[in-house]
PDB file of C-alpha atoms in Angstrom:
ATOM      1  CA  UNK A  22     -57.017 -44.455 -74.188  1.00 73.00           C
ATOM      2  CA  UNK A  23     -54.655 -45.963 -76.768  1.00 82.00           C
ATOM      3  CA  UNK A  24     -52.518 -47.361 -73.946  1.00 91.00           C
ATOM      4  CA  UNK A  25     -55.226 -49.912 -73.074  1.00 95.00           C
ATOM      5  CA  UNK A  26     -55.932 -52.990 -75.160  1.00 92.00           C
ATOM      6  CA  UNK A  27     -59.028 -54.478 -73.535  1.00 93.00           C
ATOM      7  CA  UNK A  28     -61.686 -51.861 -72.875  1.00 94.00           C
ATOM      8  CA  UNK A  29     -65.176 -52.825 -71.705  1.00 93.00           C
ATOM      9  CA  UNK A  30     -67.702 -50.996 -73.847  1.00 93.00           C
ATOM     10  CA  UNK A  31     -71.085 -52.464 -72.951  1.00 95.00           C
ATOM     11  CA  UNK A  32     -73.192 -53.115 -69.873  1.00 92.00           C
ATOM     12  CA  UNK A  33     -73.629 -56.719 -70.977  1.00 92.00           C
ATOM     13  CA  UNK A  34     -69.873 -57.290 -71.057  1.00 93.00           C
ATOM     14  CA  UNK A  35     -69.505 -55.648 -67.647  1.00 90.00           C
ATOM     15  CA  UNK A  36     -72.181 -57.859 -66.089  1.00 90.00           C
ATOM     16  CA  UNK A  37     -70.608 -60.981 -67.597  1.00 91.00           C
ATOM     17  CA  UNK A  38     -67.351 -60.136 -65.851  1.00 89.00           C
ATOM     18  CA  UNK A  39     -68.567 -58.628 -62.573  1.00 87.00           C
ATOM     19  CA  UNK A  40     -72.034 -60.107 -62.161  1.00 89.00           C
ATOM     20  CA  UNK A  41     -75.388 -58.477 -61.402  1.00 88.00           C
ATOM     21  CA  UNK A  42     -76.379 -56.828 -58.102  1.00 86.00           C
ATOM     22  CA  UNK A  43     -78.367 -58.781 -55.543  1.00 89.00           C
ATOM     23  CA  UNK A  44     -82.010 -57.869 -55.072  1.00 90.00           C
ATOM     24  CA  UNK A  45     -81.226 -56.276 -51.702  1.00 90.00           C
ATOM     25  CA  UNK A  46     -78.894 -53.836 -53.434  1.00 86.00           C
ATOM     26  CA  UNK A  47     -81.647 -52.812 -55.832  1.00 88.00           C
ATOM     27  CA  UNK A  48     -84.366 -52.611 -53.203  1.00 93.00           C
ATOM     28  CA  UNK A  49     -82.465 -50.602 -50.564  1.00 95.00           C
ATOM     29  CA  UNK A  50     -82.843 -47.330 -52.507  1.00 97.00           C
ATOM     30  CA  UNK A  51     -85.473 -44.913 -51.195  1.00 98.00           C
ATOM     31  CA  UNK A  52     -86.563 -41.533 -52.554  1.00 98.00           C
ATOM     32  CA  UNK A  53     -86.885 -39.396 -49.428  1.00 98.00           C
ATOM     33  CA  UNK A  54     -85.107 -38.575 -46.189  1.00 98.00           C
ATOM     34  CA  UNK A  55     -86.630 -40.937 -43.646  1.00 98.00           C
ATOM     35  CA  UNK A  56     -85.708 -40.980 -39.950  1.00 98.00           C
ATOM     36  CA  UNK A  57     -82.706 -43.222 -40.622  1.00 98.00           C
ATOM     37  CA  UNK A  58     -81.267 -40.810 -43.192  1.00 98.00           C
ATOM     38  CA  UNK A  59     -81.961 -37.835 -40.951  1.00 98.00           C
ATOM     39  CA  UNK A  60     -80.165 -39.495 -38.039  1.00 98.00           C
ATOM     40  CA  UNK A  61     -77.182 -40.336 -40.239  1.00 98.00           C
ATOM     41  CA  UNK A  62     -76.905 -36.766 -41.575  1.00 98.00           C
ATOM     42  CA  UNK A  63     -77.239 -35.327 -38.058  1.00 98.00           C
ATOM     43  CA  UNK A  64     -74.047 -37.163 -37.050  1.00 98.00           C
ATOM     44  CA  UNK A  65     -72.065 -36.497 -40.207  1.00 98.00           C
ATOM     45  CA  UNK A  66     -69.402 -33.751 -40.154  1.00 98.00           C
ATOM     46  CA  UNK A  67     -68.298 -34.397 -43.735  1.00 98.00           C
ATOM     47  CA  UNK A  68     -69.902 -34.841 -47.145  1.00 98.00           C
ATOM     48  CA  UNK A  69     -68.344 -35.255 -50.575  1.00 98.00           C
ATOM     49  CA  UNK A  70     -70.140 -33.370 -53.358  1.00 98.00           C
ATOM     50  CA  UNK A  71     -69.864 -34.626 -56.943  1.00 98.00           C
ATOM     51  CA  UNK A  72     -70.935 -32.389 -59.838  1.00 98.00           C
ATOM     52  CA  UNK A  73     -70.299 -32.078 -63.569  1.00 98.00           C
ATOM     53  CA  UNK A  74     -70.504 -29.203 -66.023  1.00 96.00           C
ATOM     54  CA  UNK A  75     -72.345 -29.039 -69.320  1.00 95.00           C
ATOM     55  CA  UNK A  76     -69.241 -30.276 -71.129  1.00 95.00           C
ATOM     56  CA  UNK A  77     -68.895 -33.294 -68.833  1.00 93.00           C
ATOM     57  CA  UNK A  78     -66.066 -31.827 -66.759  1.00 93.00           C
ATOM     58  CA  UNK A  79     -66.332 -33.415 -63.305  1.00 96.00           C
ATOM     59  CA  UNK A  80     -65.552 -32.254 -59.807  1.00 97.00           C
ATOM     60  CA  UNK A  81     -65.746 -33.890 -56.401  1.00 98.00           C
ATOM     61  CA  UNK A  82     -65.024 -31.783 -53.353  1.00 96.00           C
ATOM     62  CA  UNK A  83     -65.596 -32.077 -49.598  1.00 97.00           C
ATOM     63  CA  UNK A  84     -67.812 -29.953 -47.389  1.00 97.00           C
ATOM     64  CA  UNK A  85     -67.345 -30.199 -43.658  1.00 97.00           C
ATOM     65  CA  UNK A  86     -68.327 -28.622 -40.357  1.00 98.00           C
ATOM     66  CA  UNK A  87     -69.781 -29.609 -37.009  1.00 97.00           C
ATOM     67  CA  UNK A  88     -71.921 -32.791 -37.136  1.00 97.00           C
ATOM     68  CA  UNK A  89     -75.314 -32.049 -38.599  1.00 93.00           C
ATOM     69  CA  UNK A  90     -74.184 -28.936 -40.486  1.00 97.00           C
ATOM     70  CA  UNK A  91     -76.264 -30.067 -43.472  1.00 98.00           C
ATOM     71  CA  UNK A  92     -79.685 -28.524 -42.897  1.00 98.00           C
ATOM     72  CA  UNK A  93     -82.656 -30.797 -43.589  1.00 98.00           C
ATOM     73  CA  UNK A  94     -85.565 -28.686 -44.787  1.00 98.00           C
ATOM     74  CA  UNK A  95     -88.084 -31.510 -45.281  1.00 98.00           C
ATOM     75  CA  UNK A  96     -88.285 -35.121 -46.476  1.00 98.00           C
ATOM     76  CA  UNK A  97     -87.146 -34.187 -49.964  1.00 98.00           C
ATOM     77  CA  UNK A  98     -84.784 -31.239 -49.532  1.00 98.00           C
ATOM     78  CA  UNK A  99     -81.532 -30.534 -47.709  1.00 98.00           C
ATOM     79  CA  UNK A 100     -79.115 -27.599 -47.831  1.00 98.00           C
ATOM     80  CA  UNK A 101     -75.342 -27.490 -47.575  1.00 98.00           C
ATOM     81  CA  UNK A 102     -73.986 -24.135 -46.355  1.00 98.00           C
ATOM     82  CA  UNK A 103     -71.167 -22.826 -48.553  1.00 97.00           C
ATOM     83  CA  UNK A 104     -68.401 -21.825 -46.161  1.00 96.00           C
ATOM     84  CA  UNK A 105     -65.391 -19.774 -47.375  1.00 93.00           C
ATOM     85  CA  UNK A 106     -63.119 -21.731 -49.709  1.00 90.00           C
ATOM     86  CA  UNK A 107     -60.550 -21.042 -52.389  1.00 89.00           C
ATOM     87  CA  UNK A 108     -63.010 -19.055 -54.543  1.00 89.00           C
ATOM     88  CA  UNK A 109     -62.635 -21.393 -57.511  1.00 92.00           C
ATOM     89  CA  UNK A 110     -66.313 -22.337 -57.080  1.00 94.00           C
ATOM     90  CA  UNK A 111     -65.885 -25.513 -59.120  1.00 96.00           C
ATOM     91  CA  UNK A 112     -68.989 -27.181 -57.684  1.00 97.00           C
ATOM     92  CA  UNK A 113     -71.103 -24.038 -57.928  1.00 97.00           C
ATOM     93  CA  UNK A 114     -70.035 -23.294 -61.497  1.00 97.00           C
ATOM     94  CA  UNK A 115     -70.954 -26.838 -62.484  1.00 97.00           C
ATOM     95  CA  UNK A 116     -74.371 -26.557 -60.835  1.00 98.00           C
ATOM     96  CA  UNK A 117     -75.095 -23.411 -62.844  1.00 97.00           C
ATOM     97  CA  UNK A 118     -74.770 -25.558 -65.975  1.00 97.00           C
ATOM     98  CA  UNK A 119     -75.930 -28.974 -64.765  1.00 98.00           C
ATOM     99  CA  UNK A 120     -78.105 -29.457 -61.648  1.00 98.00           C
ATOM    100  CA  UNK A 121     -77.276 -33.144 -61.163  1.00 98.00           C
ATOM    101  CA  UNK A 122     -75.437 -33.832 -57.906  1.00 98.00           C
ATOM    102  CA  UNK A 123     -74.184 -36.807 -55.915  1.00 98.00           C
ATOM    103  CA  UNK A 124     -73.452 -36.709 -52.169  1.00 98.00           C
ATOM    104  CA  UNK A 125     -71.607 -39.129 -49.880  1.00 98.00           C
ATOM    105  CA  UNK A 126     -72.066 -38.470 -46.152  1.00 98.00           C
ATOM    106  CA  UNK A 127     -69.388 -39.844 -43.815  1.00 98.00           C
ATOM    107  CA  UNK A 128     -69.436 -40.451 -40.061  1.00 98.00           C
ATOM    108  CA  UNK A 129     -66.045 -40.979 -38.353  1.00 98.00           C
ATOM    109  CA  UNK A 130     -65.651 -44.568 -37.192  1.00 97.00           C
ATOM    110  CA  UNK A 131     -68.578 -45.869 -39.278  1.00 98.00           C
ATOM    111  CA  UNK A 132     -67.531 -47.765 -42.384  1.00 98.00           C
ATOM    112  CA  UNK A 133     -70.861 -47.526 -44.191  1.00 98.00           C
ATOM    113  CA  UNK A 134     -71.701 -44.217 -45.876  1.00 98.00           C
ATOM    114  CA  UNK A 135     -74.946 -42.552 -46.939  1.00 98.00           C
ATOM    115  CA  UNK A 136     -75.304 -41.723 -50.621  1.00 98.00           C
ATOM    116  CA  UNK A 137     -77.813 -39.173 -51.882  1.00 98.00           C
ATOM    117  CA  UNK A 138     -78.408 -38.300 -55.522  1.00 98.00           C
ATOM    118  CA  UNK A 139     -80.629 -35.588 -56.907  1.00 98.00           C
ATOM    119  CA  UNK A 140     -80.842 -32.115 -58.379  1.00 98.00           C
ATOM    120  CA  UNK A 141     -79.327 -29.000 -56.832  1.00 98.00           C
ATOM    121  CA  UNK A 142     -79.396 -25.241 -57.123  1.00 98.00           C
ATOM    122  CA  UNK A 143     -77.550 -22.363 -55.475  1.00 98.00           C
ATOM    123  CA  UNK A 144     -79.709 -20.371 -53.045  1.00 98.00           C
ATOM    124  CA  UNK A 145     -79.330 -17.310 -50.846  1.00 97.00           C
ATOM    125  CA  UNK A 146     -82.670 -17.141 -49.000  1.00 98.00           C
ATOM    126  CA  UNK A 147     -81.855 -14.988 -45.934  1.00 97.00           C
ATOM    127  CA  UNK A 148     -83.969 -16.978 -43.468  1.00 97.00           C
ATOM    128  CA  UNK A 149     -82.383 -20.270 -44.495  1.00 97.00           C
ATOM    129  CA  UNK A 150     -78.873 -18.852 -44.496  1.00 97.00           C
ATOM    130  CA  UNK A 151     -79.372 -17.564 -40.951  1.00 97.00           C
ATOM    131  CA  UNK A 152     -80.345 -21.068 -39.781  1.00 96.00           C
ATOM    132  CA  UNK A 153     -76.965 -22.349 -40.952  1.00 97.00           C
ATOM    133  CA  UNK A 154     -74.837 -19.665 -39.288  1.00 97.00           C
ATOM    134  CA  UNK A 155     -71.663 -20.908 -37.599  1.00 96.00           C
ATOM    135  CA  UNK A 156     -69.082 -19.129 -35.471  1.00 94.00           C
ATOM    136  CA  UNK A 157     -71.197 -15.983 -35.796  1.00 94.00           C
ATOM    137  CA  UNK A 158     -70.917 -16.045 -39.611  1.00 96.00           C
ATOM    138  CA  UNK A 159     -73.878 -16.412 -41.978  1.00 97.00           C
ATOM    139  CA  UNK A 160     -73.087 -18.178 -45.268  1.00 97.00           C
ATOM    140  CA  UNK A 161     -73.679 -16.069 -48.363  1.00 96.00           C
ATOM    141  CA  UNK A 162     -75.112 -18.988 -50.342  1.00 97.00           C
ATOM    142  CA  UNK A 163     -76.012 -22.636 -49.945  1.00 98.00           C
ATOM    143  CA  UNK A 164     -76.428 -25.694 -52.134  1.00 98.00           C
ATOM    144  CA  UNK A 165     -80.054 -26.808 -51.999  1.00 98.00           C
ATOM    145  CA  UNK A 166     -80.527 -30.443 -52.987  1.00 98.00           C
ATOM    146  CA  UNK A 167     -83.790 -32.010 -54.138  1.00 98.00           C
ATOM    147  CA  UNK A 168     -83.432 -35.636 -53.069  1.00 98.00           C
ATOM    148  CA  UNK A 169     -84.166 -38.350 -55.613  1.00 98.00           C
ATOM    149  CA  UNK A 170     -82.246 -41.345 -54.258  1.00 98.00           C
ATOM    150  CA  UNK A 171     -80.961 -42.291 -50.790  1.00 98.00           C
ATOM    151  CA  UNK A 172     -79.175 -45.465 -49.833  1.00 98.00           C
ATOM    152  CA  UNK A 173     -76.516 -46.878 -47.559  1.00 98.00           C
ATOM    153  CA  UNK A 174     -73.270 -47.771 -49.329  1.00 97.00           C
ATOM    154  CA  UNK A 175     -71.516 -50.894 -48.101  1.00 96.00           C
ATOM    155  CA  UNK A 176     -68.320 -50.740 -46.034  1.00 98.00           C
ATOM    156  CA  UNK A 177     -66.004 -52.725 -48.306  1.00 97.00           C
ATOM    157  CA  UNK A 178     -63.904 -49.739 -49.429  1.00 97.00           C
ATOM    158  CA  UNK A 179     -63.407 -48.585 -45.836  1.00 98.00           C
ATOM    159  CA  UNK A 180     -62.612 -52.115 -44.665  1.00 98.00           C
ATOM    160  CA  UNK A 181     -60.043 -52.605 -47.431  1.00 98.00           C
ATOM    161  CA  UNK A 182     -58.466 -49.202 -46.785  1.00 98.00           C
ATOM    162  CA  UNK A 183     -58.619 -49.568 -42.967  1.00 98.00           C
ATOM    163  CA  UNK A 184     -59.340 -45.867 -42.930  1.00 97.00           C
ATOM    164  CA  UNK A 185     -60.601 -45.660 -39.362  1.00 98.00           C
ATOM    165  CA  UNK A 186     -57.818 -47.822 -37.888  1.00 97.00           C
ATOM    166  CA  UNK A 187     -55.062 -45.464 -36.644  1.00 97.00           C
ATOM    167  CA  UNK A 188     -52.584 -48.321 -36.330  1.00 97.00           C
ATOM    168  CA  UNK A 189     -52.641 -48.586 -40.128  1.00 97.00           C
ATOM    169  CA  UNK A 190     -52.161 -44.871 -40.781  1.00 97.00           C
ATOM    170  CA  UNK A 191     -48.826 -43.758 -42.277  1.00 97.00           C
ATOM    171  CA  UNK A 192     -46.228 -42.177 -40.011  1.00 97.00           C
ATOM    172  CA  UNK A 193     -46.613 -38.401 -39.745  1.00 96.00           C
ATOM    173  CA  UNK A 194     -43.085 -37.862 -41.041  1.00 96.00           C
ATOM    174  CA  UNK A 195     -43.917 -39.719 -44.249  1.00 98.00           C
ATOM    175  CA  UNK A 196     -46.986 -37.646 -45.135  1.00 98.00           C
ATOM    176  CA  UNK A 197     -46.953 -35.417 -48.236  1.00 98.00           C
ATOM    177  CA  UNK A 198     -46.277 -31.736 -47.587  1.00 98.00           C
ATOM    178  CA  UNK A 199     -49.223 -29.806 -49.098  1.00 97.00           C
ATOM    179  CA  UNK A 200     -47.278 -26.532 -49.061  1.00 98.00           C
ATOM    180  CA  UNK A 201     -44.414 -28.103 -51.011  1.00 98.00           C
ATOM    181  CA  UNK A 202     -46.844 -29.591 -53.524  1.00 98.00           C
ATOM    182  CA  UNK A 203     -48.609 -26.274 -54.095  1.00 98.00           C
ATOM    183  CA  UNK A 204     -45.320 -24.396 -54.409  1.00 98.00           C
ATOM    184  CA  UNK A 205     -44.212 -26.847 -57.112  1.00 98.00           C
ATOM    185  CA  UNK A 206     -47.507 -26.946 -58.980  1.00 98.00           C
ATOM    186  CA  UNK A 207     -47.802 -23.138 -58.929  1.00 97.00           C
ATOM    187  CA  UNK A 208     -44.157 -22.727 -59.872  1.00 96.00           C
ATOM    188  CA  UNK A 209     -44.841 -19.776 -62.159  1.00 97.00           C
ATOM    189  CA  UNK A 210     -45.551 -17.678 -59.075  1.00 96.00           C
ATOM    190  CA  UNK A 211     -42.064 -18.382 -57.693  1.00 97.00           C
ATOM    191  CA  UNK A 212     -43.334 -18.753 -54.142  1.00 97.00           C
ATOM    192  CA  UNK A 213     -41.226 -20.560 -51.572  1.00 97.00           C
ATOM    193  CA  UNK A 214     -42.598 -23.447 -49.565  1.00 98.00           C
ATOM    194  CA  UNK A 215     -42.509 -21.291 -46.431  1.00 97.00           C
ATOM    195  CA  UNK A 216     -44.516 -18.568 -48.163  1.00 97.00           C
ATOM    196  CA  UNK A 217     -47.159 -21.068 -49.242  1.00 97.00           C
ATOM    197  CA  UNK A 218     -47.230 -22.611 -45.775  1.00 97.00           C
ATOM    198  CA  UNK A 219     -47.752 -19.167 -44.212  1.00 97.00           C
ATOM    199  CA  UNK A 220     -50.531 -18.427 -46.691  1.00 96.00           C
ATOM    200  CA  UNK A 221     -52.299 -21.671 -45.851  1.00 96.00           C
ATOM    201  CA  UNK A 222     -51.969 -21.064 -42.118  1.00 96.00           C
ATOM    202  CA  UNK A 223     -53.355 -17.550 -42.459  1.00 95.00           C
ATOM    203  CA  UNK A 224     -56.296 -18.846 -44.471  1.00 95.00           C
ATOM    204  CA  UNK A 225     -57.091 -21.589 -41.962  1.00 95.00           C
ATOM    205  CA  UNK A 226     -56.813 -19.231 -38.991  1.00 94.00           C
ATOM    206  CA  UNK A 227     -58.671 -16.213 -40.371  1.00 93.00           C
ATOM    207  CA  UNK A 228     -60.993 -17.408 -43.155  1.00 92.00           C
ATOM    208  CA  UNK A 229     -62.460 -20.681 -41.944  1.00 92.00           C
ATOM    209  CA  UNK A 230     -65.932 -19.159 -41.652  1.00 93.00           C
TER     210      UNK A 230
END
């Protein structure tokens, strides 16, 4: 951090610069999944999962499927099915060391998001896994979350980014090429861009569930 000259190091200094939250912001937090939260989750096809390991190493990764894929067990517990991924298991490895988890549920077209914080563990209860089957495939494990905080996050980030406004999206031809990026970053493997692209396509077509 030697590159930066003015670093904020206290909560008092931060509040002097940015101000304190309004009472509504403090009071909107609830501790269970009420009917509003349940409705929101039932329409959400995507959630971002934030975890950290014992050493503070952080990870934030998406989980997505058909709307309502997150299974609500009761007012205080929900489960995210772990579909096939890249087998790095960053989130799961972190949860083995530190159960704290933060979730952000997103609904396409809605600029507000639902944030849930709590404690999580990795489960494989057969009856629960069967309830979250998709495309004829039963997940091997799931992330079970004990809810501690729920609240709606304001839409300012989505309004500034214009995320849901297609007219503000970049042209398709200007988008980054994921295969080219991976080929460069994994240069030691000496794979061509076409080889990486074929590998990605095969994974998406055959190992989505």
